[in-house]
Structures are given as structure tokens and as C-alpha cells.
Amino acid sequence: MPPPLVLLPLQCYPQQLEAQGIPSPLPQGTLDLLILKTVALGPVHGYAIAQRLQQISGDVVQVPGGSLYPALQRLEQRKWIVAEWGLTDTGREAKFYRLSSLGRKKLSNGSESWHRLAQAIGLILGLPETKAN
Amino acid sequence: MWPFRRSTQNGLENEIAFHIEERVRDLIQTGLSEPEARRRVRHEFGGAQQVGEQCRDARPGRWLDLLAADLRDSLRAIRKRPALTLTIVATIGICTALNTSVFTVVDSLLLRPLPFDQAGRLIVLANQYPKAGITDQEESAAGDYFERSQAVDTLSSQAIYQMVSYPVDHGGGVTQVRGVSVTPSFFDVLRVRPAQGRFFDLAESEPGKDLAVVLTDGFWRERFGGQPALGSQIRIDGRVRTVVGILPPGFRFMTSGARYFVPLALSPEEKRARHSNNYRYLARLRDGATIEQVRAQVDALNLRALDLLPQVKHLILESGFYTHIEPLQSWIMRHVRPSLRLLWAGALLVLLAGAANLAGLSLARAHARTPETATRLALGATGADLVRRAVVDGLVQALAGGAVGVAAGTLLLRALDRSLLPGAVEIEVSPLVAVYAMGGAILAGLLASLVSLAPALSKTGLRPGARGVTGRGLLLRRVFVIAQVAFAFVLAGGAALLTVSLRELLRVDPGFQVDRVWTATTHLPRASHPRNEDLLQSADRIVRGLAGIPTVSSAGGASNLPFATSFNDIVVMADGYVPKVGESVVSPIQFLVTPGFMETLALQPIHGRLFEDRDTSGSARPVVVDERLARRFWPAQNPVGKKMYFPGAPPDFRMTVVGVVRSIRLKDLAGSGNPNGVYFRPWSAAPTRRFSFVWRGPDATVPAVRREFARLSPGTALFELASMAERRDGSLSARRTAHGLVLLFAGVAALLTALGLHGLLAFLVSQRRREIGIRLAIGCAPGRIFTGVLADGAALSGIGLLVGTVLAASLTPWIASQLYGVAPLDAPVLLAVAILIGAISIAATILPALRASRVDPIHALREN
């Protein structure tokens, strides 16, 4: 099994990552897109977002808290998601996020361009290779 | 620190705590023990603190947090190095204090307008006769005013006035109080309105009808306790006057000492008089008019008026007569401006020296913090972060130092003797002063802390633990130390020149006795002395009474006293004297004296005799001249028996010279004032209401004289009672103050220089410990290390002294007018100062040099 994709804070400088020997993560904005999609499924708290991403991706995508919460702050700041304190099923207080109409627009734009990019990359990577002599 | 942030912050912490708890619970359910689960979560999560910081970075307004962090860092750094911070704050504080006090005076006197409506349009007119030696005369003639009031349309209003000092009697004894005698137009010129009542009308400016008085607010409160006073009567100058108006609070004209205003009532003859300059002249420019336009109109009128005086026309023309016209403020401040400029330049030099010193200190700190800075850079701090940090450091210190300085400067001002300055304005700290002083402090602080970035921003020497000395920072520090030495040299040179000037001045013999001579003045009121005979009787009674006191060895009276600010100079001619080509009329000082006056001052006749009792009456008109005037009129001849006359006087009016005395310095020891000399006439020839007298005797005579005076002259007050030595010192007090301040500036600058030099060399030595250790280890003599460091310091101060000499040469115009008996670039004085500054520099270098020569090679080499 390949190692999981660890989504790191997006504002990390690429050079610094390379200096620390960490391969470049997914393209910028990917984590935002994944969070928006998860939140779009219904009001959800931070921990649940991380859990769901991991579950749905079959443990391929892992989001450490150090990446998740800054991203949530940023999205809330941009008013793409809206936060509200509420009670969980177990009766604990947690911050629940839901999508704003602006966030919905960004999500649909973002997923469309992602699909196009993924398709394009797939096409390119799917080209037959000539065997080396 | 930022309360409006707290809620988000707490929310985030709660959110993260929730996340961690949920994860821990899930992990426990998969079978992990709780401690194990927590460890895993911590590892996964990657530090809650960092997450918090990253989230903060995502927010706008982040700079506020950064600033707060910098501020915290800054305060922490201060706690860590209190001595260094204290030095920096004290340096800024001292420099700011000096600048605050000096600039407050500059601002109050020169920059802020006088406290009148549209004060910039107020002008002064004063007749000058430059070729007769009269260039700083303050007054005009009444005839000028009455003509120009009609004819000069570029002035919207004009007035003449006289500063007066009269006995005031309002129950509870007589006191001498100063006031102003004014034409009714005076208040229009100043555009002031009465707070109560009214000002004078035209009828009240006629002799006999001038029994009105306007009081200042302060005088009204003092004399009437703030009770209604309009219509009340008050005896001034022996005449009962009715209070017609009260001035608004805060109004002051020329001096806070002028407490009342009375109408100036002139006879028809006085109103026509020309070149009898007894009145100060004030006017207001019409809107849109310029001084040049006024000058053109006045010049034309002056020329025409001369045609009415055919006998003296050529004399007046030859004297270079013109009416000087100047804005009121610049006129009032003309005498203090040069010394203020000098002091301001001095204070700025101290500020520059202080900034240079701070820059040096900050560089030292920057070097000390090189490892810290390097670590910061390695951890991802950017250049901008460092600059911000340095700015915060600089600001914190500048604000602290500036606040201390402004407070200390304000206190310093309290110690200032106000009597040295023109009293026309209040000396007070204005917002501009605060901006100037704090601005100076902040600039100095910022400059210093930004300079300290030089090593950090240069590429070298920033490896953590680097021990190298970066070239650029060191060069800068050397430059700063050189600059400090130069500034200190200039200031110390100035102080030394002023010291020599004062010493030279005090050595000057004024030409008359000063020791054991006492002086006082009184005013003989018109009411009790309507005729000249009354004046003569009173004067005679006073002088004889004083001379009769057993401890008084001699006494005499006069129209004026030596070391006064102004004298009466009157054009005079000698029979048979033909002015040489290009030479003008002669206008010496006229001194009216009673017999006994010149004897009390120990003026000995070189030729002839002094006045005797018989001179007070009769038609002989004797005159005693001083050597200077005698040389002018009768070179190489015995003046005794020669005749003098006033141009324009009746042809049979002749004065006969009966004696000659040595030249004396009447105005001050520097011999400024009238260059033509003095002539003495008996006081009885033209008795004055202002009557001064002198006596010789021990200190103990003062109470006896007071008692005797009160007995002899009831209804009059004694004022300006002082020893002649006090009067002499008073004539020097402006110089003394300037000297004292420049000395203080020089001391501060020298101290800063010593600190700066010591700091730099101590730092160099500490950086070179390893190298010195190696040198010593391979056999270098400690003495050579010692002299090497000393030579380093000497080279810096030598260059500084050279730079200072060039600077001093370029600043000579600033100090030339303040010097006496010494040139601005007097070689021996400047050499002595250079040696002194050099000695201070060497003294500052000795400690680091000693430390260098005592480096233990073993320790030095092991250190790394």
C-alpha cells in the first residue's frame, strides 16, 4: 500500500518543504476543496471533517490538525464557510461548519476545474511509452 | 493585550481541545491505553501551540499581534540589559531635555507670533543716524507721528508711547510701578478690546485732561481685589486718575512689568518736534501694504520735513538720517537672536552627538545579539521582521527617553532667569516644542536602532555562534565615534572661547570705581515737583542727606546710571571743529550729574576739574568731556576752556569745557553702545524726573540709606537699588547664561564621547580576545597590546579633532558676535581644547587597553 497523502499547511514555502525532505503535496487549494465538499454534506465539526476525509478516501488522505484548523480559519475568514457552536450527538460543545452560498459557488468551480485537470493529467499519463532499448 | 482577539483565540483552543479529546476516545476504542492514545494524538496533531500560531497568521490584523510580540521582546530585552537600556534612555533624555528648553525659548521668542491679532503686521519705526554712530536707537519724535498719522496711508493705524515708571499710591503706601503712556490710537494698533469700560478718547490726550488710567487685569485684581473699579480713583505720578477701563486677562505689552496705561498728553510744541526722539513708535500695516511701501512714503515725508529745519538740515543729512522700519517681533528680539541661534546650534550638536553615541551603543548591542539574530533568520524571520523589531526597539527607547527629556527640559526652563529675555511673551512649552523634542528623540532612537541592523542585514557574520566582526558595522561605529569627538570638540571649543571672553570682559576696567559703590533710582512726581526748582531742591536734599550718613563717604546724583540698557545721545558740536570730509556729526552720550557723582565713581580729572557746587547755578554752562570725545574735537590740544554748542540752539548758547576724564565704558564692559564718548553736564542744567544716585560705603549703609531716603523724600519710592558690582554683573548676565549653557552642552558632549570611545574599544577588545590571546601566546609583550589599543583610540580622536576643526571653522559666524577679546579660531584656546578632548579620549581608552594587555592567553584560546 502506498503511503497516505499528508496534506500540509498550504502556506508552507515549497523551498522549506524541500529542505526538510518532504515531497510537494497536492496542488495548492486541494485541501480547501476537500473541506468544502465535506462541509457541503451537512453541518459538521472539525474532527468529523478529518475523520470523513480519511474514511471516504480509504485512509489515502490524512489531514493533521496543523493543516486542518488554519485552513478552516482561512475559509471562514473568506466567508466560504460559516461556523456555529453547537452540541454533538454525545452532548459535547463543538464548532460546526456549513457551506455559505459563496462557498457553494467556489466548490462547484473548484471541483469542475479539478476534474478537468485530473482528466488532462490522466490522458497524459495514460499515453503508451516506448520501451527503452 | 488585545481583548477583542481573545474570543476567537479561546474558541480555537476549545475547538482543538475538542478535536484531541474525540481522537483520543476513538483511539482508546481501538484498544490503545489512554497515555498511548494521547501520545499518538500529540504526534499526529503536531503541537497545538503551532496550530494556533498558524491560524493567527491566516487572520488579518496579524501585524498587531506581531507588534505586541515585538513589544514584549523589546521589554524583555530591556529587562535583560538594564544598564545598556538605561544608558540609551538617559542619553536620549539628556539631549531631549537640552533641546526642549532651548527650543522652547526659540519658539516662544522667535517662531510664535506675538500675542496680538495679526501680529505679523505690526511694525516699529525708529529714527537712526548711522554716520553719527546711532544705529540702534529705539525711538522717534512726536512730530513724525502727528504728520504720518495724516499722510501715510499704507498704515492702517499708528501710535507712539513711552515706557514709564511712576509712584502709585492707592492706600497702603507708595510703590514704584511701571506702566505705559500711550496715544489713544495705541489700543487700535494692537487690536485689543477692553474687558471692562473703555480706552482713551482723543480729548484725554490733551495736557490737563489726561487724568484717566486703564489697568491690566492683574493690576486690577491686585489693587482692587477684582471688585468693580471703573470710576475709582488712583494716584499715579502724584496725580489722581480715574480708572476708565480694564484690559483683558493675559494682555501684556512688551513686559509683564507694565501694569497700567495712561494717556500721552503732549503740548503743541512737542507735537511738532523733530529729531527729538523720545517716543517709541508702533504701527499696523494696512492689508496688502508692504514695509517697502511704508518706507517709501516715510522717506519722502522725512526729506520734505527737513526743509522746515534749514539750520540743521545739512547736519541731519550728513548723519545719514533715516527711519528704520521693521516688524515688531523681529525688532524686539534683535538682541537675543544671535545668542539664541548659538544655543540652538549647540543643542542640535548635542543631539547629533547623542544620536552618534546611540548608534554606536546600538551597534554594540547588535553585535552582542548577532547569534540571536542569526537564529531568528535561520528560523525563517525575514528582513522585514528584523527591521520591524529594530523600529520597535528604537521607538520604545525614544519614547521613554523623550518623555523623560521633555519633563526634565520643562524643569530646566523653570531655572531660567526670565529677566534675561524680552518680556513681550510668555516662555512656555508649546505643542510645536513637544513635536520637535519628541521628533528629535524618535529620530535619534530610530537612527540608532536602524543603524544597528547594518551587521544583521549584511551577509557575513550571521551564522549562529559566529564570532567574526563584520566590517561595515565596525566602520560605521568608527565613523560615529569620530563624529562624536568632532561635535564634542566644537562644543568644548565654543565653551572655551566664551569662557575666555567672559574672563577678558571681567578684566576690563570700566574706567570708574565699582567696589563699594551703591546705586538707586527714584522718580520725582510732577504733582509734587511742578517746577525745575522743586526737582533741584529734592535732589539736593537727597544727595546731601545721603552724604551726611556717617558710613557714607561720598554721594551724588545723575540722570542715569552706568550699565543701563539705553542712554540719551544728543548731537553736539565744538567751536572751530570742522568735520573732515566723509565724517559726520558727533552724537555722544549726555550724562547729567550733580557734584559728588563723579567723585563717588572715582573719576579723576586728567585736565581741569570736576563739577563744583557753584556750577549748579549761573550761566557758565560748564561741561566735562571724556578722553574719546576730547580727542575727536580737539586732537593734541588741551580741551579745557574750549566751547561746545548744540546745533540749532541760539548762537549765544555755549558750553565751556572745564575738565577731561578718562574714557569710561558706560553700557557694558564690552564697550558696546555709543562710540563717540560721553560729556557730562550739571544735572541742574536739565533736571530729570527720573533721578538716580550713587554713594560709596560698606554694605551696612543700605538700610541707613533706605531710612534716610524715606525721611527725606516722602511720597516717592526707591527702586533699582543695587551695588555697582551687581549692575556690572547684570550687564554680563546674558553672556553668562549663554556661557553656562554652552559649557553644559560641551560637558554632555564630552561625556558622550568618552562613553562612545570606551564602548567601541571595549567591544573591539572583547571581539579580539582570541587574536590577542594568540599574540600573547607567541610572545608579544603585553605593553605592545596596550599601546596598540591606545593608538587605535588616539587615531580615532585625532581624526575627530581634525573634522571638528573644519566644522568649527565653518561655524565661526555663529559665535563671532558673542566673543570678546578672542578670535573665533584662536589657536591657543582651540589647541588647549583639542588637548583636553584628546586627554579625555585617552582616559576613555585606558581601561579597554588595560583589559586587552591582561588577556590570559590560556583562557582566551579555550573560550571557543
PDB file of C-alpha atoms in Angstrom, chain A residues 9 11 45 47 50-51 64-66 68-70 73 77 85 88 90 92-95 97, chain B residues 8 11-12 14-16 18-19 21-23 25-26 44-45 51 54-55 58-60 380:
ATOM      1  CA  PRO A   9      -0.351  23.629   5.679  1.00  0.00           C
ATOM      2  CA  GLN A  11       1.230  28.422   3.230  1.00  0.00           C
ATOM      3  CA  HIS A  45     -17.282  19.838  13.151  1.00  0.00           C
ATOM      4  CA  TYR A  47     -12.751  16.488  13.912  1.00  0.00           C
ATOM      5  CA  ALA A  50     -10.757  14.972   9.272  1.00  0.00           C
ATOM      6  CA  GLN A  51     -12.368  11.595  10.035  1.00  0.00           C
ATOM      7  CA  PRO A  64      -3.363  16.607  10.545  1.00  0.00           C
ATOM      8  CA  GLY A  65      -4.865  19.217  12.855  1.00  0.00           C
ATOM      9  CA  GLY A  66      -1.990  21.538  11.985  1.00  0.00           C
ATOM     10  CA  LEU A  68      -6.997  21.475   9.039  1.00  0.00           C
ATOM     11  CA  TYR A  69      -7.599  24.285  11.502  1.00  0.00           C
ATOM     12  CA  PRO A  70      -5.618  27.004   9.731  1.00  0.00           C
ATOM     13  CA  GLN A  73      -9.881  29.671   9.779  1.00  0.00           C
ATOM     14  CA  GLN A  77     -12.337  34.402   7.030  1.00  0.00           C
ATOM     15  CA  TRP A  85     -21.149  26.496  18.157  1.00  0.00           C
ATOM     16  CA  THR A  88     -22.633  16.929  19.229  1.00  0.00           C
ATOM     17  CA  THR A  90     -22.653  12.892  22.597  1.00  0.00           C
ATOM     18  CA  ARG A  92     -20.296  17.945  23.838  1.00  0.00           C
ATOM     19  CA  GLU A  93     -19.859  21.511  22.635  1.00  0.00           C
ATOM     20  CA  ALA A  94     -18.197  21.797  19.206  1.00  0.00           C
ATOM     21  CA  LYS A  95     -17.873  24.248  16.374  1.00  0.00           C
ATOM     22  CA  TYR A  97     -19.288  24.377   9.869  1.00  0.00           C
TER      23      TYR A  97
ATOM     24  CA  THR B   8     -11.503  33.842  18.676  1.00  0.00           C
ATOM     25  CA  GLY B  11     -12.746  29.437  20.558  1.00  0.00           C
ATOM     26  CA  LEU B  12      -9.867  27.979  18.632  1.00  0.00           C
ATOM     27  CA  ASN B  14     -11.667  24.853  22.608  1.00  0.00           C
ATOM     28  CA  GLU B  15     -12.070  23.573  19.100  1.00  0.00           C
ATOM     29  CA  ILE B  16      -8.626  21.985  19.101  1.00  0.00           C
ATOM     30  CA  PHE B  18     -12.399  19.006  21.350  1.00  0.00           C
ATOM     31  CA  HIS B  19     -10.641  17.519  18.342  1.00  0.00           C
ATOM     32  CA  GLU B  21     -10.469  14.524  23.004  1.00  0.00           C
ATOM     33  CA  GLU B  22     -12.562  12.961  20.246  1.00  0.00           C
ATOM     34  CA  ARG B  23      -9.479  11.430  18.622  1.00  0.00           C
ATOM     35  CA  ARG B  25     -11.623   8.455  22.614  1.00  0.00           C
ATOM     36  CA  ASP B  26     -11.665   6.875  19.174  1.00  0.00           C
ATOM     37  CA  GLU B  44      -0.415  13.366  14.708  1.00  0.00           C
ATOM     38  CA  PHE B  45      -1.614  16.801  15.558  1.00  0.00           C
ATOM     39  CA  VAL B  51      -1.537  25.313  15.037  1.00  0.00           C
ATOM     40  CA  GLN B  54      -0.631  29.266  12.020  1.00  0.00           C
ATOM     41  CA  CYS B  55      -4.298  30.085  12.430  1.00  0.00           C
ATOM     42  CA  ALA B  58      -4.249  33.359   8.486  1.00  0.00           C
ATOM     43  CA  ARG B  59      -6.095  36.271  10.018  1.00  0.00           C
ATOM     44  CA  PRO B  60      -5.971  39.916   9.005  1.00  0.00           C
ATOM     45  CA  GLY B 380      12.525  31.986   8.931  1.00  0.00           C
TER      46      GLY B 380
END
